[in-house]
Amino acid sequence: MTNANIQNPYGRQIVSLDGDWHYLIDPYETGFYNMFGEENSFGYFRNLTPEDHWASEYNFKQSPTLKVPGDWNSQEPTLLWYEGTLWYFRELPAIPDDGLRRFVRFGGANYDTIVWVNGQELVRHTGGFTPFEAEITDVVQAGTNYVVVKVNDERLKDGVPTRNTDWWNYGGLTREVLLIATPATFIRDYFCQLDADTGATISGFVQLDGEGGQTVELAIPELGVSYQISTDAAGFGEFSLSATPERWSPQNPRLYDVSFSTAADVIHDRIGFRAIATDGEDILLNGDSIFLKGISMHEEAIGHARRANSIEDARRLLAEAKALGCNFVRLAHYPHNDHMCRVADELGLLLWCEVPVYWAINWESQEVLENARAQLIEMIVRDRNRASIILWSIANETPVSDARTAFLKSLAETAKQLDPTRLTTAAMFMRPDKVEEDGEVVRTYTLDDPLADYLDVMGCNQYLGWYYTKVTDIANARWHSDKNKPLVMSEFGAGAPKGKRGGPLDRWTEDYQVTVYEAQLAMMQDIGFLRGLSPWILKDFRTPKRPLAGVQDYFNRKGLISDKGERKLAWQTLYEFYQTK
Ligand code: GCU
């Protein structure tokens, strides 16, 4: 894929564009449309101050600043609930006249973004959680260069995600912005992983950007690998070589120094080699059946209700998962930032990564499908070399219909085509029922969503003991599936603000949260095809859907730790369960 985003930007010659960016709030999009709603060539992207033009009524440099990376909501109280358009502006550092190509790369901007450099529009991007870039080589000039970015985070009926979600719609340049310099021909993309079938072959590809037909050297010094890859006229080359690396696993997160180089360019990476597969109801890591001891997580920092965006944020969140005894984390409900997956590689945490195809998406629209597919592709391309990632999730809690299943089947196929080395999944619902047995009512839960036929692993979200079914009825639950596939219980849980205590059956108390966990975990022991779980959720998180005053206060309180990072009683319940697994 010649137009894939630049692989591994942090392994290249980069300058950070993070820091203070000037901003303008523009709910009426005055800086983009004229009074008749037409795109206005005299817009804010021209960066014209009143001194530059008598009709101008803005001046970026006199305007306040926001930190980038960072959502605007947590930085400025007046922007906490703001949804709409906001403009960013900064000047670029001096660009040396060194013949190198230059790209501006955004790790993520929520939701609809347009980028101009020196008044020239360079890229439009939709989707709040995946990277995009623009080449600026031909638009930069000696002297001053500036970037203007318009970000609109309005929730849209035809959006992905759509209007209704249970997380805060953090807006803005939420992730790091980089200035990347490359030679005229450079190594744009590569993939290097253990062949799942043989387990004794490392294979993959390399994609040059620029002049094709060159040889690329793949080096893995610790394995004594120095391999010449020839590329075709379009700069594409594949490779397959015998090697028996130490296997990456949660117990042994072994990473190797890997580099691809040409005469003009070199890119270094740290890659773990492992094989992931299913066998009937088993999930096999490096050929051995594994149980995924997990937790779900939003991309929100511990101690600050804001988007997590730094390597320190990632380390803190994933260290808490490790402390809980996890070998697995579900990154919900959208691709998290670059740092999460790299830290998971280092810590030995297996990952479930997901695109925000969440609840009631417009399944009939081809445009919406292509938007979802683009986000899926950007997620897979960005992280395809991360050993930690074992599952690509294409959806969360979507209502069964033919249009929906066709939509998601198409996404599952795209994931498999792009990356046959990993497993596909989705968080689905179960079908509840009741049967009479020896005069006793037995509750049955069946995994028979038609979508499961197109996935490798079934995910199931259920809230027995919280949204439905008394906690005391969980004990005699019976789970069924004739899919002969593994199940990951991708969500279950109960809400409790830190410090709220009561009896074991008192809802909204830490004690009741323990009761639900104990009942759920006991039930899990009897589900023969269960191969993992990721309870909802590691940390209380901000959401506009939770207004219960004095209890939720616009936070979902199902965390095992509070938004400040304080552990609740149920943290220990899950910790002890994982010690037994
Ligand atoms: C849903 C959903 C989550 C939500 C959770 C809850 O299942 O997937 O995004 O936060 O339930 O209700 O707490």
Coordinates of C-alpha atoms and ligand atoms in Angstrom, one line a residue, residues 165-167 298 330 332-333 358-359 396-397 427 429 461-463 466-467 491 536-537 541 543 546 556 558, ligand 1:
T165 CA -21.3 7.0 23.1
D166 CA -20.5 6.4 26.7
W167 CA -17.2 8.4 26.8
H298 CA -10.2 3.9 28.1
R330 CA -8.7 -4.4 26.0
A332 CA -11.7 0.4 24.3
H333 CA -13.4 1.5 22.0
Y358 CA -20.0 1.5 18.5
W359 CA -23.7 1.0 19.1
N396 CA -18.8 -3.0 20.1
E397 CA -22.4 -3.8 21.1
A427 CA -17.8 -7.3 21.4
F429 CA -24.4 -9.5 23.0
N461 CA -20.5 -7.8 26.9
Q462 CA -22.9 -8.6 29.6
Y463 CA -24.0 -6.8 32.8
W466 CA -26.0 -4.6 37.2
Y467 CA -28.2 -3.6 34.3
E491 CA -17.3 -6.5 29.5
W536 CA -15.4 -3.1 32.5
I537 CA -13.2 -1.2 33.5
F541 CA -13.8 7.7 33.4
T543 CA -18.8 10.6 30.3
R546 CA -23.7 9.7 33.8
N556 CA -18.8 6.1 34.8
K558 CA -17.4 1.0 37.1
Ligands
GCU1 C1 -21.4 -0.7 27.5 C2 -20.3 -0.1 26.6 C3 -19.4 0.7 27.4 C4 -20.1 1.4 28.5 C5 -20.5 0.3 29.5 C6 -21.3 0.8 30.7 O1 -21.3 -2.0 27.4 O2 -19.6 -0.9 25.8 O3 -18.8 1.7 26.5 O4 -19.3 2.3 29.2 O5 -21.4 -0.6 28.8 O6 -22.5 0.9 30.5 O7 -20.8 1.2 31.7

